[in-house]
Short mmCIF file of C-alpha atoms and ligand atoms in Angstrom, two decimals:
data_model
loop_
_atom_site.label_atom_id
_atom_site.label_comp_id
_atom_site.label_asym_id
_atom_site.label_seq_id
_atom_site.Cartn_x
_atom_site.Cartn_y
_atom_site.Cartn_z
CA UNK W 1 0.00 0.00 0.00
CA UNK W 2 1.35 3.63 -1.03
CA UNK W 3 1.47 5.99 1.70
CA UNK W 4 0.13 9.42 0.81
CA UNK W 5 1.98 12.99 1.59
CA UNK W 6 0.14 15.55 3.22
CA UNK W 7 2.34 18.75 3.24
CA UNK W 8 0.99 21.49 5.78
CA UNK W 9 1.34 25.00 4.22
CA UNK W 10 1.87 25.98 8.00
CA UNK W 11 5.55 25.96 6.86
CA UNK W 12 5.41 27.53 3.76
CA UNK W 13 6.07 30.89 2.10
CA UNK W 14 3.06 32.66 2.77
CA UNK W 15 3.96 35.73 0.24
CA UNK W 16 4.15 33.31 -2.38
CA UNK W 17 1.49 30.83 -1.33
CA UNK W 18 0.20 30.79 -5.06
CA UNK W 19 3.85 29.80 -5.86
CA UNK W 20 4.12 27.03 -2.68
CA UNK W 21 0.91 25.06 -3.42
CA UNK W 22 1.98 24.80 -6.93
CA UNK W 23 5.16 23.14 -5.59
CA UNK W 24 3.45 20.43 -4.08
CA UNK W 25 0.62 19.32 -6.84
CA UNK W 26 2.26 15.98 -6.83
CA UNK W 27 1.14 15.29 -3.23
CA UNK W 28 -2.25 13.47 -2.52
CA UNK W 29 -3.31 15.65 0.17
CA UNK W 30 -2.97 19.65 1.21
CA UNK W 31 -3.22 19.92 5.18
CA UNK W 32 -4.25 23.03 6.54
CA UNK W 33 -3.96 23.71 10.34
CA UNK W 34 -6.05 26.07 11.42
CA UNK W 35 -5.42 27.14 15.32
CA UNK W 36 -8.00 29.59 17.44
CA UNK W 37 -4.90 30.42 20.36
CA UNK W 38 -7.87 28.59 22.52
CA UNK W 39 -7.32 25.06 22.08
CA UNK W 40 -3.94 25.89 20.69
CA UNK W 41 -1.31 28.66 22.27
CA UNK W 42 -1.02 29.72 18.66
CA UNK W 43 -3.26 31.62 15.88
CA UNK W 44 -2.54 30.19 12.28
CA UNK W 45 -4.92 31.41 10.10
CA UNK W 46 -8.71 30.78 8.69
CA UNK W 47 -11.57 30.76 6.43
CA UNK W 48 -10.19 33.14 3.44
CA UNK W 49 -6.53 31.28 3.85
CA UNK W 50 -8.11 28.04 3.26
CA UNK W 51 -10.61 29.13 0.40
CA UNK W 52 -7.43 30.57 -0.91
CA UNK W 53 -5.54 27.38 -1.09
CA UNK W 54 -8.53 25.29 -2.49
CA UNK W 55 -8.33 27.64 -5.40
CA UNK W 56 -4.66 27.36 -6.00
CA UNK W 57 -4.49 23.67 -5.21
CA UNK W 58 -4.44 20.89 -8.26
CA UNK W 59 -7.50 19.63 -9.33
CA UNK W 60 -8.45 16.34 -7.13
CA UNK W 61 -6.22 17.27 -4.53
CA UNK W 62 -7.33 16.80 -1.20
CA UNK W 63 -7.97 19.29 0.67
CA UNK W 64 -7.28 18.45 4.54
CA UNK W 65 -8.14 20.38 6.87
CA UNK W 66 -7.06 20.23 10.76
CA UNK W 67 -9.09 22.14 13.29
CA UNK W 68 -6.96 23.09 16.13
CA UNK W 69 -9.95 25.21 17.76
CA UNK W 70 -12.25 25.04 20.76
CA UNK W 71 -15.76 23.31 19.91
CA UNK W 72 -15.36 23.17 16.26
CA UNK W 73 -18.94 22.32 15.31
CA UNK W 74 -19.59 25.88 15.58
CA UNK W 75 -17.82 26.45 12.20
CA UNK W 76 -17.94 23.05 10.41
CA UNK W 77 -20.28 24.30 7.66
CA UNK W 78 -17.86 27.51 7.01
CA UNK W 79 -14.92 25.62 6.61
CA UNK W 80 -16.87 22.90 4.10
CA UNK W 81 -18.12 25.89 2.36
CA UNK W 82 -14.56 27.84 1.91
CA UNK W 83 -12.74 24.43 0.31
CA UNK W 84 -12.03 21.71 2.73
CA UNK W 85 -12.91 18.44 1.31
CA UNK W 86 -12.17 16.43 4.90
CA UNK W 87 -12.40 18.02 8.73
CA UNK W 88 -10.54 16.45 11.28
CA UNK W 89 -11.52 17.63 14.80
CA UNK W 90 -9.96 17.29 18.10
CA UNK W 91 -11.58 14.79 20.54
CA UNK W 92 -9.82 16.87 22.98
CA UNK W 93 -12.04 20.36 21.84
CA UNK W 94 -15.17 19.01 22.45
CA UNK W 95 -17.99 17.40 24.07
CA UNK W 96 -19.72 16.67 21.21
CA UNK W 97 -17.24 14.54 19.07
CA UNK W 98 -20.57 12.14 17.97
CA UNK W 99 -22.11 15.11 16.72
CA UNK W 100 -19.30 17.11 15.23
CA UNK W 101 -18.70 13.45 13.42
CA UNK W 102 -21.92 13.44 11.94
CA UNK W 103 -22.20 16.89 10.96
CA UNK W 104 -19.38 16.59 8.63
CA UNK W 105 -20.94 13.45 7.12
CA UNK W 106 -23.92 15.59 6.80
CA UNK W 107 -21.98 17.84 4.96
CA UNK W 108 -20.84 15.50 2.11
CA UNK W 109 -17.36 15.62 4.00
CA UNK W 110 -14.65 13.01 5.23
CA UNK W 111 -14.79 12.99 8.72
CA UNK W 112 -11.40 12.52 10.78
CA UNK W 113 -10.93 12.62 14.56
CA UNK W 114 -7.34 13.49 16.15
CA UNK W 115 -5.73 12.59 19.45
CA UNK W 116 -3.38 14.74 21.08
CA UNK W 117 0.11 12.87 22.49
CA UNK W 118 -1.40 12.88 26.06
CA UNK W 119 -5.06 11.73 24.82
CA UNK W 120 -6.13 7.77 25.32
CA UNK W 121 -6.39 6.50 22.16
CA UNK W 122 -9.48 4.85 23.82
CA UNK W 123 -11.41 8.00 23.96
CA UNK W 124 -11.38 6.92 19.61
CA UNK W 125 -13.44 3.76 20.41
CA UNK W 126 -16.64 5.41 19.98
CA UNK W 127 -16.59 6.55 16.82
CA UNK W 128 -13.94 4.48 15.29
CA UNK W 129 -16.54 2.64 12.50
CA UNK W 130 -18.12 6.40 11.62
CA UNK W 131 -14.28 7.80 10.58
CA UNK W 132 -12.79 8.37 7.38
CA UNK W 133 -9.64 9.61 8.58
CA UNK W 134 -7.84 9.00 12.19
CA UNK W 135 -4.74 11.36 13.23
CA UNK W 136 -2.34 10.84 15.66
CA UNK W 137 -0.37 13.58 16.75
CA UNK W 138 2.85 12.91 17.15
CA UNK W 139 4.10 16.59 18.81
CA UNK W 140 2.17 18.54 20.51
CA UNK W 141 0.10 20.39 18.25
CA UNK W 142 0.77 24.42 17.97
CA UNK W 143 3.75 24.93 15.67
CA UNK W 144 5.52 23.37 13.48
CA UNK W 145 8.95 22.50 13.44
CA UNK W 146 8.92 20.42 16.55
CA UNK W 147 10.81 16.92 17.14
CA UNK W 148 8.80 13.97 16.60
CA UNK W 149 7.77 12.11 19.24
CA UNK W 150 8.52 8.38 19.20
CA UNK W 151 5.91 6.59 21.07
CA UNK W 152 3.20 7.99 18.33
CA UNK W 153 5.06 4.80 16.28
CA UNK W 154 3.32 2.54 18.94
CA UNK W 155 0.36 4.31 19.13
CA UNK W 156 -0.12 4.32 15.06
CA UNK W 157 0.34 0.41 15.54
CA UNK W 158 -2.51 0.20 18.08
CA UNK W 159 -4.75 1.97 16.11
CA UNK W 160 -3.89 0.32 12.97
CA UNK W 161 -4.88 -2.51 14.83
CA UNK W 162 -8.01 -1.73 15.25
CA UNK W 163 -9.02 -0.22 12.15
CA UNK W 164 -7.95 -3.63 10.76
CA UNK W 165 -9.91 -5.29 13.11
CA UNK W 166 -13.16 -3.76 12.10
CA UNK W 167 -12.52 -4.05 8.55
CA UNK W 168 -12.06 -0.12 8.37
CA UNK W 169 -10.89 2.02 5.09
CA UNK W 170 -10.07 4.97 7.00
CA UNK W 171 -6.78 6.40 6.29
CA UNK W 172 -4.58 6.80 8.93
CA UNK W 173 -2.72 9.97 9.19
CA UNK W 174 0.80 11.16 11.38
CA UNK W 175 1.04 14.84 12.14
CA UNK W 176 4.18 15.94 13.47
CA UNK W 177 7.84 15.90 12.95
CA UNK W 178 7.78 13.67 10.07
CA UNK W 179 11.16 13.69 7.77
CA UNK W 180 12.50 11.28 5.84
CA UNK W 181 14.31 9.59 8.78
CA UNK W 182 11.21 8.73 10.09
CA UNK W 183 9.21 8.24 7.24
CA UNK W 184 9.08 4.50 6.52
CA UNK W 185 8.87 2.90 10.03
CA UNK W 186 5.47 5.47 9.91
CA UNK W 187 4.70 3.01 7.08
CA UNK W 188 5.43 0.09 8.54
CA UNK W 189 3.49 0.83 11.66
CA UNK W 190 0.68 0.96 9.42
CA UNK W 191 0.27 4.73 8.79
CA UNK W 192 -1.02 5.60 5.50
CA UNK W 193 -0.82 9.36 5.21
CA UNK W 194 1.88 11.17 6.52
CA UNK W 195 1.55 15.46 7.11
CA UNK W 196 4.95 17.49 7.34
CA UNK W 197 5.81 20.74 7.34
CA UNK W 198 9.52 21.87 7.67
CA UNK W 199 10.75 19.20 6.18
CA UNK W 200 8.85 19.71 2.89
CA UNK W 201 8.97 23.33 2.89
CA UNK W 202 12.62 23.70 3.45
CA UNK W 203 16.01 26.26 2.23
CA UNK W 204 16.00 24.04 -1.16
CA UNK W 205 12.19 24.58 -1.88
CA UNK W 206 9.02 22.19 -1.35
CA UNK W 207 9.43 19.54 -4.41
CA UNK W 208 12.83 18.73 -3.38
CA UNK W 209 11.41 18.33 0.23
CA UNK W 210 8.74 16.29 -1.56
CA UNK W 211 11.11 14.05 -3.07
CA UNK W 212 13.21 13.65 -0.35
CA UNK W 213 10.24 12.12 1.96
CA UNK W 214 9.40 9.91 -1.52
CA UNK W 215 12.33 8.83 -2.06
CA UNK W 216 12.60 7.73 1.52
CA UNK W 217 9.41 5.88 1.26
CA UNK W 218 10.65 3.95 -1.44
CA UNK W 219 14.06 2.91 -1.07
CA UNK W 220 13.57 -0.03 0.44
CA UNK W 221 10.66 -1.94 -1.64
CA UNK W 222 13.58 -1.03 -4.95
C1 DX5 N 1 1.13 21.14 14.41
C2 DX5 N 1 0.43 21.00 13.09
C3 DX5 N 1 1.25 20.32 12.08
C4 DX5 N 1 2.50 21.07 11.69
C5 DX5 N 1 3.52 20.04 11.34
O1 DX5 N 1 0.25 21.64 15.35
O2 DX5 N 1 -0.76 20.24 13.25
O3 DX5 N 1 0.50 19.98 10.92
O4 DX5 N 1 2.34 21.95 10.63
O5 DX5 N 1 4.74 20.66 11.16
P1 DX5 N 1 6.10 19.84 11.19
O6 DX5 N 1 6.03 18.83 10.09
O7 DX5 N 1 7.12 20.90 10.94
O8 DX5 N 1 6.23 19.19 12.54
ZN1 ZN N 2 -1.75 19.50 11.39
#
């Protein structure tokens, strides 16, 4: 199975963001982190950022977009309406995680649910059979740039676990401090999309960070 690449614009140029997305129209996915400086000590960016990057992003693209913000069933519907083609919500943001599930089904969207490092990955159990898309964090989620941390690889395991269990198609997504070290034992723990930031939008430009985490993915099956 071929993992898919989720670069997060949170680490990109923003002047040239045009410029940036075009870089990285070979990657499956486009993950936008959106943080309130609620649920998150930091403020990213919204709505007109993400409508922004639907418009410059290949057709087909995914557009993936993680809400770092308190309660996000308040603006579900806004963010399906400005571009995002998936919405991945914090278990830890709200009470409501059933609900906030099926409003983005409701919406003709791919639902995902993310765990924070410190999270049980029981508190998933629920609404495991309901998800498209399950994200484990692997840093703390805020910034980029961060080191990886490694007992996500055992938690990615668990979960794949489970989703295997219950027959589940639902991707499985790592978000945080991916590079091309780490890349492939990500794979083999059974994650199937990986987000990174800094290491795709580096000093020699994103499609060479691209390639790099590519290449890394497939050196070994060659
Ligand atoms: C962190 C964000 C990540 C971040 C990843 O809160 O959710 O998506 O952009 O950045 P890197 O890959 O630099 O750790
Ligand atoms: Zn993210």
């Amino acid at each position: 199975m071929s993992v898919k690449l989720a670069p997060s614009i949170l680490a990109c140029d923003f002047t040239r963001l045009g410029e940036e997305i075009a870089a990285i129209a070979s990657a499956e996915y486009v993950h936008v982190d959106v943080m309130d400086g609620l649920f998150v000590p930091n403020i990213s960016f919204g709505l007109p950022i993400l409508a922004a990057t639907k418009r410059a992003a290949k057709a087909g693209q995914f557009i993936d977009v993680h809400l770092m913000i308190e309660r996000p069933e308040r603006y579900l519907a806004d963010f399906a309406a400005a571009g995002a083609d998936g919405l991945t919500v914090h278990v830890e943001a709200t009470p409501h995680l059933h609900r906030a599930v099926q409003m983005t089904k409701a919406l003709g969207k791919r639902a995902g649910v993310v765990v924070n490092p410190g999270t049980s990955l029981e508190t998933l159990r629920p609404v495991l059979s309901d998800m498209d898309l399950v994200l484990i964090m692997s840093v703390n989620p805020g910034f980029g740039g961060q080191a990886f941390l490694p007992e996500a690889l055992g938690r990615v395991r668990t979960v794949r676990g489970w989703l295997d269990e219950i027959g589940s198609a639902a991707e499985l997504q790592v978000d945080g401090g991916v590079t091309a070290e780490n890349a492939q034992a990500l794979a083999d723990a059974g994650a199937s999309v990986l987000v990174a930031g800094s290491s795709v939008f580096g000093a020699d430009g994103a499609a060479a960070g691209l390639s790099r985490l590519r290449t890394a993915l497939t050196e070994r099956a060659i």
